């Protein structure tokens, strides 16, 4: 993408360098390697996710077709902002009580660290899961969660 004004072109080049350098830095110490192309939309979405992470209690719902890079850009943005990513590890027999226990642990961890709780459609095994997440996003800590 080229612009009529040189200052915009230099900003785009700077953002592309930021994207590439952040990805290289991420790949140094992570087991899951990222290989992304810094095209315009990817940079736009990376910046949007970073902006969301800057807000206290920031949260978002990333919607799009599978394989479009939502998860990879979230990993990259989290790394750029110094956040730890937490993703559920589902196992056979995983149920709502297990989910509640995981959410309790995540909420406790969120008190002391900057975290991103990455929840994909594969993690939603029942409607109860979404109700709990919705309550957390709207109200905070659900009542009786820590009494279980």
PDB file of C-alpha atoms in Angstrom:
ATOM      1  CA  UNK A   1       0.000   0.000   0.000  1.00  0.00           C
ATOM      2  CA  UNK A   2       1.422   3.397  -0.951  1.00  0.00           C
ATOM      3  CA  UNK A   3       0.103   6.786   0.017  1.00  0.00           C
ATOM      4  CA  UNK A   4       0.346  10.215  -1.526  1.00  0.00           C
ATOM      5  CA  UNK A   5       2.112  11.553   1.563  1.00  0.00           C
ATOM      6  CA  UNK A   6       5.545  10.230   2.506  1.00  0.00           C
ATOM      7  CA  UNK A   7       4.832  10.344   6.245  1.00  0.00           C
ATOM      8  CA  UNK A   8       2.139   7.661   5.850  1.00  0.00           C
ATOM      9  CA  UNK A   9       4.492   5.415   3.910  1.00  0.00           C
ATOM     10  CA  UNK A  10       7.093   5.661   6.658  1.00  0.00           C
ATOM     11  CA  UNK A  11       4.454   4.769   9.263  1.00  0.00           C
ATOM     12  CA  UNK A  12       3.442   1.672   7.279  1.00  0.00           C
ATOM     13  CA  UNK A  13       7.094   0.602   6.972  1.00  0.00           C
ATOM     14  CA  UNK A  14       7.588   1.129  10.716  1.00  0.00           C
ATOM     15  CA  UNK A  15       4.499  -0.961  11.507  1.00  0.00           C
ATOM     16  CA  UNK A  16       5.672  -3.754   9.204  1.00  0.00           C
ATOM     17  CA  UNK A  17       9.054  -3.771  10.966  1.00  0.00           C
ATOM     18  CA  UNK A  18       7.310  -3.848  14.349  1.00  0.00           C
ATOM     19  CA  UNK A  19       5.199  -6.803  13.169  1.00  0.00           C
ATOM     20  CA  UNK A  20       8.198  -8.759  11.881  1.00  0.00           C
ATOM     21  CA  UNK A  21      10.414  -7.980  14.898  1.00  0.00           C
ATOM     22  CA  UNK A  22       7.670  -8.934  17.343  1.00  0.00           C
ATOM     23  CA  UNK A  23       7.130 -12.203  15.492  1.00  0.00           C
ATOM     24  CA  UNK A  24      10.878 -12.974  15.509  1.00  0.00           C
ATOM     25  CA  UNK A  25      11.038 -12.193  19.222  1.00  0.00           C
ATOM     26  CA  UNK A  26       8.018 -14.433  19.852  1.00  0.00           C
ATOM     27  CA  UNK A  27       9.546 -17.320  17.887  1.00  0.00           C
ATOM     28  CA  UNK A  28      12.785 -17.248  19.920  1.00  0.00           C
ATOM     29  CA  UNK A  29      11.363 -18.694  23.103  1.00  0.00           C
ATOM     30  CA  UNK A  30       8.048 -20.266  22.136  1.00  0.00           C
ATOM     31  CA  UNK A  31       7.338 -23.829  21.154  1.00  0.00           C
ATOM     32  CA  UNK A  32       4.507 -22.770  18.831  1.00  0.00           C
ATOM     33  CA  UNK A  33       6.233 -20.903  15.995  1.00  0.00           C
ATOM     34  CA  UNK A  34       4.419 -18.162  14.094  1.00  0.00           C
ATOM     35  CA  UNK A  35       4.941 -17.559  10.408  1.00  0.00           C
ATOM     36  CA  UNK A  36       2.771 -14.630   9.384  1.00  0.00           C
ATOM     37  CA  UNK A  37       2.904 -12.209   6.472  1.00  0.00           C
ATOM     38  CA  UNK A  38       2.611  -8.550   7.559  1.00  0.00           C
ATOM     39  CA  UNK A  39      -0.010  -7.487   5.022  1.00  0.00           C
ATOM     40  CA  UNK A  40      -2.160  -4.425   5.710  1.00  0.00           C
ATOM     41  CA  UNK A  41      -5.173  -6.176   7.265  1.00  0.00           C
ATOM     42  CA  UNK A  42      -3.000  -8.309   9.527  1.00  0.00           C
ATOM     43  CA  UNK A  43      -1.252  -5.186  10.826  1.00  0.00           C
ATOM     44  CA  UNK A  44      -4.635  -3.469  11.325  1.00  0.00           C
ATOM     45  CA  UNK A  45      -5.979  -6.402  13.325  1.00  0.00           C
ATOM     46  CA  UNK A  46      -2.784  -6.744  15.353  1.00  0.00           C
ATOM     47  CA  UNK A  47      -3.022  -3.080  16.331  1.00  0.00           C
ATOM     48  CA  UNK A  48      -6.698  -3.478  17.238  1.00  0.00           C
ATOM     49  CA  UNK A  49      -5.951  -6.417  19.523  1.00  0.00           C
ATOM     50  CA  UNK A  50      -3.076  -4.497  21.136  1.00  0.00           C
ATOM     51  CA  UNK A  51      -5.390  -1.533  21.713  1.00  0.00           C
ATOM     52  CA  UNK A  52      -7.929  -3.830  23.410  1.00  0.00           C
ATOM     53  CA  UNK A  53      -5.223  -5.288  25.651  1.00  0.00           C
ATOM     54  CA  UNK A  54      -4.210  -1.784  26.747  1.00  0.00           C
ATOM     55  CA  UNK A  55      -7.613  -1.199  28.351  1.00  0.00           C
ATOM     56  CA  UNK A  56      -8.134  -2.430  31.897  1.00  0.00           C
ATOM     57  CA  UNK A  57     -10.478  -5.436  31.757  1.00  0.00           C
ATOM     58  CA  UNK A  58     -10.309  -5.301  27.962  1.00  0.00           C
ATOM     59  CA  UNK A  59     -12.014  -8.129  26.158  1.00  0.00           C
ATOM     60  CA  UNK A  60     -13.091  -8.913  22.627  1.00  0.00           C
ATOM     61  CA  UNK A  61     -14.823 -11.435  20.458  1.00  0.00           C
ATOM     62  CA  UNK A  62     -12.872 -12.214  17.314  1.00  0.00           C
ATOM     63  CA  UNK A  63     -15.123 -13.586  14.599  1.00  0.00           C
ATOM     64  CA  UNK A  64     -14.053 -14.930  11.237  1.00  0.00           C
ATOM     65  CA  UNK A  65     -13.493 -18.007   9.177  1.00  0.00           C
ATOM     66  CA  UNK A  66     -11.145 -20.648  10.503  1.00  0.00           C
ATOM     67  CA  UNK A  67      -7.536 -20.230   9.480  1.00  0.00           C
ATOM     68  CA  UNK A  68      -7.761 -16.465   9.043  1.00  0.00           C
ATOM     69  CA  UNK A  69      -5.156 -15.779  11.746  1.00  0.00           C
ATOM     70  CA  UNK A  70      -7.282 -14.629  14.677  1.00  0.00           C
ATOM     71  CA  UNK A  71      -5.528 -16.913  17.131  1.00  0.00           C
ATOM     72  CA  UNK A  72      -2.032 -16.238  15.764  1.00  0.00           C
ATOM     73  CA  UNK A  73      -2.537 -12.478  15.888  1.00  0.00           C
ATOM     74  CA  UNK A  74      -3.817 -12.803  19.454  1.00  0.00           C
ATOM     75  CA  UNK A  75      -0.670 -14.734  20.400  1.00  0.00           C
ATOM     76  CA  UNK A  76       1.471 -12.065  18.741  1.00  0.00           C
ATOM     77  CA  UNK A  77      -0.367  -9.124  20.331  1.00  0.00           C
ATOM     78  CA  UNK A  78      -0.248 -10.774  23.758  1.00  0.00           C
ATOM     79  CA  UNK A  79       3.476 -11.280  23.426  1.00  0.00           C
ATOM     80  CA  UNK A  80       3.989  -7.682  22.302  1.00  0.00           C
ATOM     81  CA  UNK A  81       2.112  -6.423  25.372  1.00  0.00           C
ATOM     82  CA  UNK A  82       3.750  -8.834  27.813  1.00  0.00           C
ATOM     83  CA  UNK A  83       0.627 -10.872  28.540  1.00  0.00           C
ATOM     84  CA  UNK A  84       0.629 -14.578  29.336  1.00  0.00           C
ATOM     85  CA  UNK A  85      -1.761 -16.649  27.208  1.00  0.00           C
ATOM     86  CA  UNK A  86      -3.954 -19.179  28.935  1.00  0.00           C
ATOM     87  CA  UNK A  87      -5.868 -21.682  26.866  1.00  0.00           C
ATOM     88  CA  UNK A  88      -7.970 -24.551  28.174  1.00  0.00           C
ATOM     89  CA  UNK A  89      -6.677 -28.082  27.772  1.00  0.00           C
ATOM     90  CA  UNK A  90      -9.725 -30.229  27.158  1.00  0.00           C
ATOM     91  CA  UNK A  91      -9.653 -33.894  28.032  1.00  0.00           C
ATOM     92  CA  UNK A  92     -12.043 -36.779  27.740  1.00  0.00           C
ATOM     93  CA  UNK A  93     -14.852 -36.321  30.239  1.00  0.00           C
ATOM     94  CA  UNK A  94     -14.267 -32.554  30.593  1.00  0.00           C
ATOM     95  CA  UNK A  95     -17.442 -31.125  32.133  1.00  0.00           C
ATOM     96  CA  UNK A  96     -18.873 -27.894  33.488  1.00  0.00           C
ATOM     97  CA  UNK A  97     -17.387 -28.462  36.962  1.00  0.00           C
ATOM     98  CA  UNK A  98     -13.930 -28.809  35.392  1.00  0.00           C
ATOM     99  CA  UNK A  99     -14.564 -25.597  33.466  1.00  0.00           C
ATOM    100  CA  UNK A 100     -15.560 -23.796  36.685  1.00  0.00           C
ATOM    101  CA  UNK A 101     -12.377 -25.003  38.372  1.00  0.00           C
ATOM    102  CA  UNK A 102     -10.290 -23.764  35.429  1.00  0.00           C
ATOM    103  CA  UNK A 103     -12.064 -20.388  35.455  1.00  0.00           C
ATOM    104  CA  UNK A 104     -11.426 -20.047  39.205  1.00  0.00           C
ATOM    105  CA  UNK A 105      -7.721 -20.699  38.674  1.00  0.00           C
ATOM    106  CA  UNK A 106      -7.627 -18.196  35.797  1.00  0.00           C
ATOM    107  CA  UNK A 107      -9.385 -15.502  37.840  1.00  0.00           C
ATOM    108  CA  UNK A 108      -6.948 -16.022  40.720  1.00  0.00           C
ATOM    109  CA  UNK A 109      -4.031 -15.764  38.308  1.00  0.00           C
ATOM    110  CA  UNK A 110      -5.481 -12.601  36.759  1.00  0.00           C
ATOM    111  CA  UNK A 111      -5.148 -10.852  40.126  1.00  0.00           C
ATOM    112  CA  UNK A 112      -1.366 -11.073  39.981  1.00  0.00           C
ATOM    113  CA  UNK A 113      -0.454 -11.301  36.282  1.00  0.00           C
ATOM    114  CA  UNK A 114      -1.410  -9.829  32.954  1.00  0.00           C
ATOM    115  CA  UNK A 115      -3.149 -12.670  31.132  1.00  0.00           C
ATOM    116  CA  UNK A 116      -5.162 -13.370  28.004  1.00  0.00           C
ATOM    117  CA  UNK A 117      -7.754 -16.091  28.390  1.00  0.00           C
ATOM    118  CA  UNK A 118      -8.054 -17.492  24.881  1.00  0.00           C
ATOM    119  CA  UNK A 119     -11.308 -19.351  24.455  1.00  0.00           C
ATOM    120  CA  UNK A 120     -12.255 -20.756  21.064  1.00  0.00           C
ATOM    121  CA  UNK A 121     -15.436 -22.384  19.837  1.00  0.00           C
ATOM    122  CA  UNK A 122     -13.835 -25.793  20.404  1.00  0.00           C
ATOM    123  CA  UNK A 123     -13.743 -25.071  24.140  1.00  0.00           C
ATOM    124  CA  UNK A 124     -17.480 -24.411  24.421  1.00  0.00           C
ATOM    125  CA  UNK A 125     -18.908 -27.838  25.148  1.00  0.00           C
ATOM    126  CA  UNK A 126     -22.267 -26.713  26.527  1.00  0.00           C
ATOM    127  CA  UNK A 127     -24.425 -23.620  26.870  1.00  0.00           C
ATOM    128  CA  UNK A 128     -23.443 -23.363  30.532  1.00  0.00           C
ATOM    129  CA  UNK A 129     -19.876 -22.529  29.515  1.00  0.00           C
ATOM    130  CA  UNK A 130     -21.051 -19.475  27.560  1.00  0.00           C
ATOM    131  CA  UNK A 131     -23.395 -18.381  30.354  1.00  0.00           C
ATOM    132  CA  UNK A 132     -20.489 -18.367  32.809  1.00  0.00           C
ATOM    133  CA  UNK A 133     -18.222 -16.423  30.444  1.00  0.00           C
ATOM    134  CA  UNK A 134     -21.018 -13.956  29.671  1.00  0.00           C
ATOM    135  CA  UNK A 135     -21.568 -13.370  33.386  1.00  0.00           C
ATOM    136  CA  UNK A 136     -17.858 -12.741  33.937  1.00  0.00           C
ATOM    137  CA  UNK A 137     -17.722 -10.222  31.085  1.00  0.00           C
ATOM    138  CA  UNK A 138     -20.890  -8.397  32.170  1.00  0.00           C
ATOM    139  CA  UNK A 139     -20.806  -8.555  35.956  1.00  0.00           C
ATOM    140  CA  UNK A 140     -17.430  -9.760  37.150  1.00  0.00           C
ATOM    141  CA  UNK A 141     -17.013 -12.820  39.336  1.00  0.00           C
ATOM    142  CA  UNK A 142     -20.107 -15.058  39.258  1.00  0.00           C
ATOM    143  CA  UNK A 143     -21.786 -15.646  42.608  1.00  0.00           C
ATOM    144  CA  UNK A 144     -21.001 -18.975  44.268  1.00  0.00           C
ATOM    145  CA  UNK A 145     -18.153 -19.723  41.845  1.00  0.00           C
ATOM    146  CA  UNK A 146     -15.618 -19.931  44.667  1.00  0.00           C
ATOM    147  CA  UNK A 147     -18.012 -21.868  46.929  1.00  0.00           C
ATOM    148  CA  UNK A 148     -17.824 -24.964  44.710  1.00  0.00           C
TER     149      UNK A 148
END
